mmCIF file of C-alpha atoms in Angstrom:
data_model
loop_
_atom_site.group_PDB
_atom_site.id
_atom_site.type_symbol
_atom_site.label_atom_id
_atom_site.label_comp_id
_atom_site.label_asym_id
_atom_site.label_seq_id
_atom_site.Cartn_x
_atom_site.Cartn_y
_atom_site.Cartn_z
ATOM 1 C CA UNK A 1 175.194 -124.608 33.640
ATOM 2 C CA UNK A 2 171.395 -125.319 32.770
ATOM 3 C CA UNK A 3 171.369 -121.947 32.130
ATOM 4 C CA UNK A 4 173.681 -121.328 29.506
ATOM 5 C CA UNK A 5 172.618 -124.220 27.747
ATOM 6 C CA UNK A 6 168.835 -123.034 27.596
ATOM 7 C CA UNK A 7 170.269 -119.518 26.424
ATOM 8 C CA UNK A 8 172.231 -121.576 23.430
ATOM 9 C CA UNK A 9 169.434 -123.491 22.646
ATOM 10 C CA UNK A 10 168.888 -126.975 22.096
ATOM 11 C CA UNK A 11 171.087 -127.361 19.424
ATOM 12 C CA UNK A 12 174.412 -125.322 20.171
ATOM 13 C CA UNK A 13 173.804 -126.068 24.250
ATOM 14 C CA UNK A 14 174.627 -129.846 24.272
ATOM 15 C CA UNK A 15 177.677 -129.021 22.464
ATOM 16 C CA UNK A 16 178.602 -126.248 24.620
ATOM 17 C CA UNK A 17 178.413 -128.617 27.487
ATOM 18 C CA UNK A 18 180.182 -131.270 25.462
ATOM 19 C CA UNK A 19 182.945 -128.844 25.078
ATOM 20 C CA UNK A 20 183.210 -127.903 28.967
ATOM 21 C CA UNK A 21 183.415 -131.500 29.185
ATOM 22 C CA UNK A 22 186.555 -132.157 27.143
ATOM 23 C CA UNK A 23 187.863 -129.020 28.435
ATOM 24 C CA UNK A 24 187.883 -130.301 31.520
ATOM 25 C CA UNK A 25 189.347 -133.424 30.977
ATOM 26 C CA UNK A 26 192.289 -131.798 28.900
ATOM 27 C CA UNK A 27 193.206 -130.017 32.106
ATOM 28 C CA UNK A 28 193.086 -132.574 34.342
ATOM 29 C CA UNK A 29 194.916 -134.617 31.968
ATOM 30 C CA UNK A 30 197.358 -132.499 31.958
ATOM 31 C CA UNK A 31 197.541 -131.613 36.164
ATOM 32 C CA UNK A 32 197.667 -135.602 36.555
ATOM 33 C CA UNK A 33 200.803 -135.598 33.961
ATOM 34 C CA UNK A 34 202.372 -133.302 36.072
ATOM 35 C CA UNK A 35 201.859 -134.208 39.583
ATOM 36 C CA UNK A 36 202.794 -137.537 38.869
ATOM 37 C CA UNK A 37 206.387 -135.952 38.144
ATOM 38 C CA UNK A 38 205.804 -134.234 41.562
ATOM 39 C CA UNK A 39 205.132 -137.274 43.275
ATOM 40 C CA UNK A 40 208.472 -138.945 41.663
ATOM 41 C CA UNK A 41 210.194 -135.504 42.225
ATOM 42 C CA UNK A 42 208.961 -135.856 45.981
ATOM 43 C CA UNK A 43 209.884 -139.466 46.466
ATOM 44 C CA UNK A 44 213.881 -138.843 45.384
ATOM 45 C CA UNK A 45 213.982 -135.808 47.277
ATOM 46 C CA UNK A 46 213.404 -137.868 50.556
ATOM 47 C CA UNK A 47 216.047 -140.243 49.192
ATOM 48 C CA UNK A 48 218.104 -137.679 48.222
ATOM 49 C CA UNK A 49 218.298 -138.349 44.326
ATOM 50 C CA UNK A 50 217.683 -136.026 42.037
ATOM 51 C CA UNK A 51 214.608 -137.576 40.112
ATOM 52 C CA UNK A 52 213.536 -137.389 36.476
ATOM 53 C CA UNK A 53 215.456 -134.539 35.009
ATOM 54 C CA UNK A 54 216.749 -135.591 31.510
ATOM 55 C CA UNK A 55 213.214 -135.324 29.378
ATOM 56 C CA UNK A 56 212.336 -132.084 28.807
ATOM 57 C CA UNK A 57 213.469 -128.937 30.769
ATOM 58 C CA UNK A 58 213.684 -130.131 34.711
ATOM 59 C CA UNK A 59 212.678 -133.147 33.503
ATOM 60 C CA UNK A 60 209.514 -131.662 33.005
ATOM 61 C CA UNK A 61 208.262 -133.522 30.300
ATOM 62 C CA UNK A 62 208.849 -136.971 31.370
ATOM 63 C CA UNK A 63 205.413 -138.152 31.970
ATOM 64 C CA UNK A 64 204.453 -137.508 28.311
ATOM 65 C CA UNK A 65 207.389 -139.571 27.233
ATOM 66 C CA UNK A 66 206.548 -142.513 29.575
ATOM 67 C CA UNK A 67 202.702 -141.700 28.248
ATOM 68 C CA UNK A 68 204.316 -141.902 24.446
ATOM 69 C CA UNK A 69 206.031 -145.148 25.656
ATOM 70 C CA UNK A 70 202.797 -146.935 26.733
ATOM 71 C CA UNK A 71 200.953 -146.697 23.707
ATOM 72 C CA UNK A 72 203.689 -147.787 21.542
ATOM 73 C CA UNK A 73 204.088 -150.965 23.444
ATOM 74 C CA UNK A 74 202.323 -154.483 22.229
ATOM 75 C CA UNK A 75 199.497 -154.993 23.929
ATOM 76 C CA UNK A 76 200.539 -158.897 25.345
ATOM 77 C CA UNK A 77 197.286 -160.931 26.661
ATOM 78 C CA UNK A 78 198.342 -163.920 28.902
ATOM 79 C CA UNK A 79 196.869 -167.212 26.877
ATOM 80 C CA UNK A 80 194.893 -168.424 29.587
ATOM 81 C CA UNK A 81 193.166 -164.977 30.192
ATOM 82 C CA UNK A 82 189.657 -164.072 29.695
ATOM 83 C CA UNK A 83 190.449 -161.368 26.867
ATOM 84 C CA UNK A 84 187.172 -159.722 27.414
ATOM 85 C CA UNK A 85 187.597 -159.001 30.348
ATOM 86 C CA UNK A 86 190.866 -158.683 30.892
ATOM 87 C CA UNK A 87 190.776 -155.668 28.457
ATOM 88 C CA UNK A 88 187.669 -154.208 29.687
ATOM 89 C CA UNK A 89 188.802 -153.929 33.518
ATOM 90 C CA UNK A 90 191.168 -150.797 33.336
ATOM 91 C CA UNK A 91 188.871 -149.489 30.674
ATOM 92 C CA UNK A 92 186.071 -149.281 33.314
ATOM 93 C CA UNK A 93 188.383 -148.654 36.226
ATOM 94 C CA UNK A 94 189.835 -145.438 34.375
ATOM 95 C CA UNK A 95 185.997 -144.432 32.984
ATOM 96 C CA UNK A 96 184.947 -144.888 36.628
ATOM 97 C CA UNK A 97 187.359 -142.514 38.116
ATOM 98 C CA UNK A 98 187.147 -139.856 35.337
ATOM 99 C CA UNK A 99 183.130 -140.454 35.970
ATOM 100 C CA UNK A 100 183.323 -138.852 39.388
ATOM 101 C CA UNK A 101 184.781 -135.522 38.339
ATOM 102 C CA UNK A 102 181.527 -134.672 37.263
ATOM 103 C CA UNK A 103 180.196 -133.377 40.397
ATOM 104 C CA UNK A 104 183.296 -131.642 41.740
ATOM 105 C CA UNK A 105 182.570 -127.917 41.650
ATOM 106 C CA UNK A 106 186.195 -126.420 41.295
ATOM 107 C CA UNK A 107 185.641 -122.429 41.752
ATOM 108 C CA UNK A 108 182.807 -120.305 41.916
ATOM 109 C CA UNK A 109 180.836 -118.530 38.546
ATOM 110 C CA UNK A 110 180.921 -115.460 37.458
ATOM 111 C CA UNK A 111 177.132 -114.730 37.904
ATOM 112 C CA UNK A 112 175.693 -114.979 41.438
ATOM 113 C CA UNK A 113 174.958 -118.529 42.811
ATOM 114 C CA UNK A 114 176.470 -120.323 39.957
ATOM 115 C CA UNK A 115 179.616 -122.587 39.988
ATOM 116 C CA UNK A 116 182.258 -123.720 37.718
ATOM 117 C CA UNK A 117 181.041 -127.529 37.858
ATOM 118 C CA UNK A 118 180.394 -130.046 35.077
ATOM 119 C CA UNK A 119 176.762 -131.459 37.417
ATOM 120 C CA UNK A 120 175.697 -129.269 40.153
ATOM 121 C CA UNK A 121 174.075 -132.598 41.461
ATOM 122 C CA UNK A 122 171.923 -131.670 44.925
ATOM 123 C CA UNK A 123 172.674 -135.312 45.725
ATOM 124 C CA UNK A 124 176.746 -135.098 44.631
ATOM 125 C CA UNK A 125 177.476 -137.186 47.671
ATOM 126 C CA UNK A 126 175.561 -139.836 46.722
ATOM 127 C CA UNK A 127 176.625 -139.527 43.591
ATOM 128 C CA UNK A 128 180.613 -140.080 44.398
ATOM 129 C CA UNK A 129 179.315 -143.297 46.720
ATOM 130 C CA UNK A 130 177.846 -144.871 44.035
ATOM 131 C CA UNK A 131 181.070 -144.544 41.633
ATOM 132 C CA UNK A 132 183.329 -145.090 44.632
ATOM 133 C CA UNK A 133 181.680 -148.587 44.733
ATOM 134 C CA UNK A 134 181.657 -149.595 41.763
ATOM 135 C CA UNK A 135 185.448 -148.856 41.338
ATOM 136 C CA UNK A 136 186.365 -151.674 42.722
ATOM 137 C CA UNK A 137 184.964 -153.955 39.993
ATOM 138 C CA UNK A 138 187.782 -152.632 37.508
ATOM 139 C CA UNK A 139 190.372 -154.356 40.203
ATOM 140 C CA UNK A 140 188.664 -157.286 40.692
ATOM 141 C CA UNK A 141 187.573 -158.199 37.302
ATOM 142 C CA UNK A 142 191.705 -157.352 36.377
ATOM 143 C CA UNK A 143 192.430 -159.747 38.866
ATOM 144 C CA UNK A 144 190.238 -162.452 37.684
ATOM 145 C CA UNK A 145 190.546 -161.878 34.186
ATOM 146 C CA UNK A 146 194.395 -162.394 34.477
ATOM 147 C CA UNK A 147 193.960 -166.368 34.888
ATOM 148 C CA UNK A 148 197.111 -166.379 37.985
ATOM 149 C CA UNK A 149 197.110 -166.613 41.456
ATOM 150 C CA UNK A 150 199.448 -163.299 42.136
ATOM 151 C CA UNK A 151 196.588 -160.728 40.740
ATOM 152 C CA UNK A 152 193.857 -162.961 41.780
ATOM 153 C CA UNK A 153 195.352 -162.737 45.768
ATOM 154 C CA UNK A 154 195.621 -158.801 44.721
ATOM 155 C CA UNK A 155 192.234 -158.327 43.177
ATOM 156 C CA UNK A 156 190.590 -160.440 46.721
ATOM 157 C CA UNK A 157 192.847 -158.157 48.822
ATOM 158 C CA UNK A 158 191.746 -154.454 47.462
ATOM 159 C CA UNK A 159 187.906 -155.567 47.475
ATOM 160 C CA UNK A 160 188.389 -156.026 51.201
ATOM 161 C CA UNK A 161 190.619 -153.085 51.777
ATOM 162 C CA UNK A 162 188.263 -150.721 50.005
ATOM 163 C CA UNK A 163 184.614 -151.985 51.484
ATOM 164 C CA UNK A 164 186.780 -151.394 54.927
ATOM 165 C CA UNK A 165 187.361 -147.811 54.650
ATOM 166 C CA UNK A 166 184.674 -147.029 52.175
ATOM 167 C CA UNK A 167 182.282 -147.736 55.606
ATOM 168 C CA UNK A 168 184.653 -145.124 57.449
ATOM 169 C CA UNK A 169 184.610 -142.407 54.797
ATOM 170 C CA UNK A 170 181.057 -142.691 54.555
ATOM 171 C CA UNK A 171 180.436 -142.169 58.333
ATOM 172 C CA UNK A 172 183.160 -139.393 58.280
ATOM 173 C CA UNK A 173 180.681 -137.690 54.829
ATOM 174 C CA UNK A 174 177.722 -137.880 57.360
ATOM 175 C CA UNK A 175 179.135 -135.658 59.856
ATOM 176 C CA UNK A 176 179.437 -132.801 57.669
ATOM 177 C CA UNK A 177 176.410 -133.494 55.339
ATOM 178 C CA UNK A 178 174.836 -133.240 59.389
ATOM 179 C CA UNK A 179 176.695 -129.562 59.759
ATOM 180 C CA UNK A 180 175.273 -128.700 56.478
ATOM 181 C CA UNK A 181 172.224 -130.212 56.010
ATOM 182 C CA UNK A 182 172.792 -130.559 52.365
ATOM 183 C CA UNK A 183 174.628 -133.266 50.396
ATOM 184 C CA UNK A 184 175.312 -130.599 47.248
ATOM 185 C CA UNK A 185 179.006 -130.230 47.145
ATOM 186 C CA UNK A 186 178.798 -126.202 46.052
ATOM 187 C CA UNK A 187 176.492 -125.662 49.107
ATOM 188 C CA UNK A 188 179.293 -127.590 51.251
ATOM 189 C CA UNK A 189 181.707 -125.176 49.836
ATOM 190 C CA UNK A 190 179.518 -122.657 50.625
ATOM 191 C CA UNK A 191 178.978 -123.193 54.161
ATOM 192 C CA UNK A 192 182.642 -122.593 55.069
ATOM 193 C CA UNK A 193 182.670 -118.867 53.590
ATOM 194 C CA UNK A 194 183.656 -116.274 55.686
ATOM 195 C CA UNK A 195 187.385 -117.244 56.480
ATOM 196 C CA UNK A 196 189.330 -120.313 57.906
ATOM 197 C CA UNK A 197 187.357 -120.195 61.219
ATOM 198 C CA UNK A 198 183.969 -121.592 59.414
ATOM 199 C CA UNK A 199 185.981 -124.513 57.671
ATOM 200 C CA UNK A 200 184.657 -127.125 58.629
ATOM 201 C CA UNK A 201 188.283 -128.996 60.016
ATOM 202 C CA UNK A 202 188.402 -126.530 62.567
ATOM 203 C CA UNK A 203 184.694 -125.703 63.083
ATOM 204 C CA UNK A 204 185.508 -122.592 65.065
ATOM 205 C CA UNK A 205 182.139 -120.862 64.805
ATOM 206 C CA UNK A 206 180.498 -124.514 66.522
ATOM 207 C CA UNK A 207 184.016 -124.513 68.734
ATOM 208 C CA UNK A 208 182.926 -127.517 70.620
ATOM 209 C CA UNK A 209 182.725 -129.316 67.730
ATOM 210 C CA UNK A 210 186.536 -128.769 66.921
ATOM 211 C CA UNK A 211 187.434 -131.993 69.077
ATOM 212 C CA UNK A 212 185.143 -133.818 66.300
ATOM 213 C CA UNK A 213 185.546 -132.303 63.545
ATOM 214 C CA UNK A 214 189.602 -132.849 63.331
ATOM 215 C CA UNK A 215 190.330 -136.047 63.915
ATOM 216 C CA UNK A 216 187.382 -136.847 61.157
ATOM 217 C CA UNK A 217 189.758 -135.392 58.787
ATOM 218 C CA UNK A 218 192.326 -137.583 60.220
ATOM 219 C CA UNK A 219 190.696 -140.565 59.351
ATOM 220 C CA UNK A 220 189.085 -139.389 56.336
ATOM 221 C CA UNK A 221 192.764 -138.685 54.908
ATOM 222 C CA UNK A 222 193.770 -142.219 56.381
ATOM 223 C CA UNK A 223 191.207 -143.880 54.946
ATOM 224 C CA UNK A 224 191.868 -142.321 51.515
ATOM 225 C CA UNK A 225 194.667 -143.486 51.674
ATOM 226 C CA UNK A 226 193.842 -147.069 51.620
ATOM 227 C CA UNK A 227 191.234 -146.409 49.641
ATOM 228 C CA UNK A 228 193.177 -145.443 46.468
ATOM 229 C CA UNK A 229 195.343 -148.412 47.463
ATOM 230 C CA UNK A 230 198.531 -145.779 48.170
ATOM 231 C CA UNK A 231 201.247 -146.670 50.626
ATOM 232 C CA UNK A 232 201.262 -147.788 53.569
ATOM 233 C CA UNK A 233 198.360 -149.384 52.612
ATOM 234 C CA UNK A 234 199.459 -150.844 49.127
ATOM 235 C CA UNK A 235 198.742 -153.890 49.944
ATOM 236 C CA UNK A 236 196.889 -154.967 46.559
ATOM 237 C CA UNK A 237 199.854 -154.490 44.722
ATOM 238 C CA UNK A 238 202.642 -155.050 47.626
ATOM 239 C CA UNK A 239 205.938 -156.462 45.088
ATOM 240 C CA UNK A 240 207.424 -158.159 48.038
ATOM 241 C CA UNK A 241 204.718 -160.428 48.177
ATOM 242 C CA UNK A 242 202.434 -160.277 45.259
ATOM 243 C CA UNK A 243 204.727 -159.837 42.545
ATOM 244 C CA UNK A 244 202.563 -156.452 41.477
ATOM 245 C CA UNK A 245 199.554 -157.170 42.961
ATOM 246 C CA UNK A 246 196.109 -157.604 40.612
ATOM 247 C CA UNK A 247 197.945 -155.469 37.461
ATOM 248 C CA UNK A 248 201.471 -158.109 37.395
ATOM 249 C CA UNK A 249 199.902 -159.534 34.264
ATOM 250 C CA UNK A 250 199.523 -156.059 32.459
ATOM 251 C CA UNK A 251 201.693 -154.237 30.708
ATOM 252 C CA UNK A 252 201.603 -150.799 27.716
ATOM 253 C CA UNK A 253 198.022 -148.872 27.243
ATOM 254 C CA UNK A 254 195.911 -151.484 29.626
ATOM 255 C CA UNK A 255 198.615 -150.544 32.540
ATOM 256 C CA UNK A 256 198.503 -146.526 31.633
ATOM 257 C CA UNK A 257 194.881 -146.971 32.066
ATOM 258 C CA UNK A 258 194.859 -148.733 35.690
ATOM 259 C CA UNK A 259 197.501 -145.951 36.703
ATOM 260 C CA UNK A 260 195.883 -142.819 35.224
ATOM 261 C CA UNK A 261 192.319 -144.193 36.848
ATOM 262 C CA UNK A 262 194.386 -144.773 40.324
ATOM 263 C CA UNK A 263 195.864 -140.651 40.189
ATOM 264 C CA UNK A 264 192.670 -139.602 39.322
ATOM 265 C CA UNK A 265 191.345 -141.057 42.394
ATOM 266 C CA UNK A 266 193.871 -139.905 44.750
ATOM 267 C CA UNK A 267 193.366 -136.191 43.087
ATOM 268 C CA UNK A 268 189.756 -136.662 43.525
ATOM 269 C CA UNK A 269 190.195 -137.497 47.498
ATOM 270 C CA UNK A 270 192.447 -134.391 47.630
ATOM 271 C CA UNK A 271 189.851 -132.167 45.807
ATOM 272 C CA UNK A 272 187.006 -134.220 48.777
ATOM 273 C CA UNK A 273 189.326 -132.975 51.622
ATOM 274 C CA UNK A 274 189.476 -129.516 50.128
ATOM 275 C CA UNK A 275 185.662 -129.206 50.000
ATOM 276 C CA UNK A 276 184.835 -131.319 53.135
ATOM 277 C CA UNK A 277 186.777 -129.541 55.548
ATOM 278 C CA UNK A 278 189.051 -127.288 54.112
ATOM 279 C CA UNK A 279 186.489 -124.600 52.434
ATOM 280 C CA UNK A 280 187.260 -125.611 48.731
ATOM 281 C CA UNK A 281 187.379 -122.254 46.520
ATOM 282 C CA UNK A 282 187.352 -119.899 49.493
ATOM 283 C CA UNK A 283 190.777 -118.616 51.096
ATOM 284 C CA UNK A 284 191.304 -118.209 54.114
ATOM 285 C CA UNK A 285 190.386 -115.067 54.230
ATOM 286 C CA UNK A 286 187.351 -113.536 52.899
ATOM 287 C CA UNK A 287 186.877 -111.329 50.117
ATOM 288 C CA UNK A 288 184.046 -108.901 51.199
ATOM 289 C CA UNK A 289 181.112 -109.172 49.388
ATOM 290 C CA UNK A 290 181.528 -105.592 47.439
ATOM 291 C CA UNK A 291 184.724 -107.158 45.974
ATOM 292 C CA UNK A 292 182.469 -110.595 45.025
ATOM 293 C CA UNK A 293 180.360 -108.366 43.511
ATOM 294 C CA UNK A 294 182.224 -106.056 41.418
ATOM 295 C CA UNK A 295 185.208 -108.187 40.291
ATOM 296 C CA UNK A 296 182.943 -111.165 39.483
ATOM 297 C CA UNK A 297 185.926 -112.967 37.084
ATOM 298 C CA UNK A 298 188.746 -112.214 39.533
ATOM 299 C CA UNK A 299 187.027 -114.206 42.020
ATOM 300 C CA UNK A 300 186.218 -117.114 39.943
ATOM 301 C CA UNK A 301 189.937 -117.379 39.300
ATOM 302 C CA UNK A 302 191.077 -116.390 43.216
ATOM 303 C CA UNK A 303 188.508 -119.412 43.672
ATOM 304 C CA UNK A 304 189.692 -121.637 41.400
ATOM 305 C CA UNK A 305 193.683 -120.695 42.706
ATOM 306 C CA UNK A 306 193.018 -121.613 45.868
ATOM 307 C CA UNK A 307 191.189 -125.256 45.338
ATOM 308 C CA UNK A 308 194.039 -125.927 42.775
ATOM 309 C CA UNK A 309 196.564 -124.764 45.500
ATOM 310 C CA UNK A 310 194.830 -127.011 48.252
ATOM 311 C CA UNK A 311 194.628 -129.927 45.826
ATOM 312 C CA UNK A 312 198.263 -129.703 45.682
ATOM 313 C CA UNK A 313 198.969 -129.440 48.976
ATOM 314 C CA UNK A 314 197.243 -132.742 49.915
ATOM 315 C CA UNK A 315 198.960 -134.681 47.415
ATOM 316 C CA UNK A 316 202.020 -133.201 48.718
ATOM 317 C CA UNK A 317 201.068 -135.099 51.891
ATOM 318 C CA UNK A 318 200.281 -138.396 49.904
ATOM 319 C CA UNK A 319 203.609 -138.172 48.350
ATOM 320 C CA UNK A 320 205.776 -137.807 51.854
ATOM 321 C CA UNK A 321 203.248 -140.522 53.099
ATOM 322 C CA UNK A 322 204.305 -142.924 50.062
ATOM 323 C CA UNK A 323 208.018 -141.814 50.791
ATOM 324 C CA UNK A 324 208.785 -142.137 54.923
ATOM 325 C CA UNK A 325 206.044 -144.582 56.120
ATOM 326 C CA UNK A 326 206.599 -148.076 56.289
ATOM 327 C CA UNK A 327 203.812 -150.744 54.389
ATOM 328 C CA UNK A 328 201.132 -152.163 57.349
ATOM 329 C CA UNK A 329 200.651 -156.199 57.695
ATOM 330 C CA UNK A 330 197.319 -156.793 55.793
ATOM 331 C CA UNK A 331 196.034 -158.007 59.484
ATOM 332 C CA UNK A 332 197.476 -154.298 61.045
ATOM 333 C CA UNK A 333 195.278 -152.677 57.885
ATOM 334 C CA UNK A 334 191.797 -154.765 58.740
ATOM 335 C CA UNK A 335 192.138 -153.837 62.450
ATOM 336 C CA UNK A 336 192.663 -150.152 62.092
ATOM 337 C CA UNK A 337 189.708 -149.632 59.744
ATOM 338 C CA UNK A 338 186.796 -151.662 61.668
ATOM 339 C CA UNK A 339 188.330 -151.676 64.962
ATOM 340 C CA UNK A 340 189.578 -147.545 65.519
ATOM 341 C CA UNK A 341 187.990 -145.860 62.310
ATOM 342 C CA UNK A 342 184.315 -147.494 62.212
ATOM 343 C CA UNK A 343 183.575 -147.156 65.715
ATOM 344 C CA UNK A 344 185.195 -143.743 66.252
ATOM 345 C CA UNK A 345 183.484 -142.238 63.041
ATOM 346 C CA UNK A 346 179.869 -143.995 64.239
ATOM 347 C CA UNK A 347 180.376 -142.074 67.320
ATOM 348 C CA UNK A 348 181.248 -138.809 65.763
ATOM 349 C CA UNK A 349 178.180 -139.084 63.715
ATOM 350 C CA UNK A 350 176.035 -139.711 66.946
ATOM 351 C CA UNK A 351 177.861 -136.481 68.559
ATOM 352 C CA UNK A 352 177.719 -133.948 65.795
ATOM 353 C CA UNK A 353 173.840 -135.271 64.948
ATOM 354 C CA UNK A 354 172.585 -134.462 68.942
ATOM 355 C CA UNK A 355 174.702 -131.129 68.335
ATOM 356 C CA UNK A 356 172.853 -130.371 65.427
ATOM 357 C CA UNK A 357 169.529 -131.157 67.383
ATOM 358 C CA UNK A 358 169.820 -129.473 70.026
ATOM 359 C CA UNK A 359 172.106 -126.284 69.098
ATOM 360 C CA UNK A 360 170.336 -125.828 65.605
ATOM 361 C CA UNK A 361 172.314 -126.173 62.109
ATOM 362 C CA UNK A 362 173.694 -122.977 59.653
ATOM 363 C CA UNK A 363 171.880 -124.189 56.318
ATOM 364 C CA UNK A 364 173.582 -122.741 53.295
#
């Protein structure tokens, strides 16, 4: 992207990149509109209902009608709240998650070695750790803010949850930043080209590694799922204990903002699994490089096809999760993530690394 903006010039190259920017946040907008229907669509298909279908054709325009409905509503501040703060906590939990987008390169460029991304950030990994941890803030601070001991248990609850499993999905990160040996997402991407035997989930080209490799997705999709406080790990905001967990007190544009922040992070875990271990923009078959090379915009697209169509088959597994699995005891959730997850993942880490040493590592 640096250079496009060099060839527009200082002037008309900030606003080009200002432009991909809201671009790209129109169309993600827009995806998170619509898998949300998906995910409702998905959830009365298990119970056998028919789901929203009156709104629109299909139903399909029902999230803009409940979006239309939100910021209509009166904003209502409990009186012994901390307005500040109260109002400022799904503000920064949504800016958070959009925040993170940045570095997710969706499909490759049309011009050799670039990539449709917003930040082609050599240290992207680092870069989604740091927002990843300060997401939690939003929750707490909601908690707090709300001046009542239902959010306040909530808010204490998801801090815990999501330290927990942020320690797995870091260790699980390390194994393939090891394969790698780079921690820019596009050269992650890269690594798996060649077909569905170089993703990194099945790890076919370092076979032995197959054993490690696929239960790390495993637990990185677990641990996601706790992470972005989805069922069966919902306990934050579990109703048959906690009322609604750290949001009970909020209600109209403050709510839409804690829920579109929360789909944006379980769309950005499905786009991590995509380029982790399932070889993000490439299919599973490869192109041929004479085809990269003379139908340079059809493969952008192909690209892009295929990370949207992965995307949306991971939140296709969220949603059945949500639907058929029953909620864990908060004592069932602790256990699992530092007593299976941490130590498996540290050894994983320790396995793939003396791999690495000893059998050498493909660098992109």
């Amino acid at each position: 992207m640096s250079n496009y903006v060099e060839s527009f010039g200082q002037l008309w190259g900030p606003l080009l990149v200002l432009g991909q920017i809201l671009l790209f946040t129109l169309v993600l907008l827009i995806s998170i509109a619509f898998l949300l229907l998906f995910d409702r669509k998905v959830w009365a298909g298990v119970m056998m209902r028919k789901g929203p279908n009156v709104v629109g054709p299909f139903g399909l325009l029902q999230s803009f009608a409940d979006f239309g409905k939100f910021l209509i509503k009166e904003i209502v501040i409990p009186a012994g709240a901390n307005k500040f703060v109260f109002l400022f906590a799904p503000i920064l939990t949504c800016t958070l998650a959009f925040a993170a987008w940045a570095a997710i390169p969706v499909a490759p460029g049309t011009e050799s070695g670039t990539t449709w991304v917003i930040s082609n950030l050599n240290v992207g990994v680092l870069y989604l750790f740091a927002i990843s941890s300060l997401g939690v803030y939003g929750i707490i601070m909601g908690g707090w803010a709300s001046n009542s001991k239902y959010p306040f248990l909530g808010a204490l609850r998801s801090a815990a949850q999501m330290v927990s499993y942020e320690v797995s999905i870091g260790f699980v990160i390390v194994t393939v930043i090891l394969l790698v040996g780079s921690m820019n997402l596009a050269d992650i991407v890269n690594h798996q080209d060649g077909g569905f035997w170089k993703w990194h989930v099945f790890s076919l080209q370092n076979f032995p590694l197959i054993v490690v490799m696929l239960p790390m997705f495993v637990i990185f999709f677990v641990s996601a799922l706790a992470e972005t406080n989805r069922p069966p790990f919902d306990l934050p905001e579990a109703e048959s204990e906690l009322v609604a967990g750290y949001q009970v007190e909020y209600g109209s544009t403050p709510y839409l903002l804690f829920m579109l922040g929360e789909y944006l992070n379980i769309v950005l875990m499905c786009a991590m699994m995509t380029i982790l271990f399932f070889g993000g923009w490439h299919g599973p078959v490869a192109l041929g490089e004479e085809f990269v090379r003379d139908h340079p915009f059809l493969t952008s697209f192909s690209g892009l096809f295929w990370f949207m169509a992965k995307i949306f088959f991971f939140f296709f597994l969220f949603a059945m999760v949500k639907a058929i699995v029953p909620r864990y005891r908060y004592d069932q959730l602790m256990r699992l993530g530092w007593k299976v997850f941490l130590p498996t993942s540290l050894v994983a880490v320790l396995i793939v690394g003396g791999y690495v040493a000893y059998m050498g590592v493909q660098t992109p």
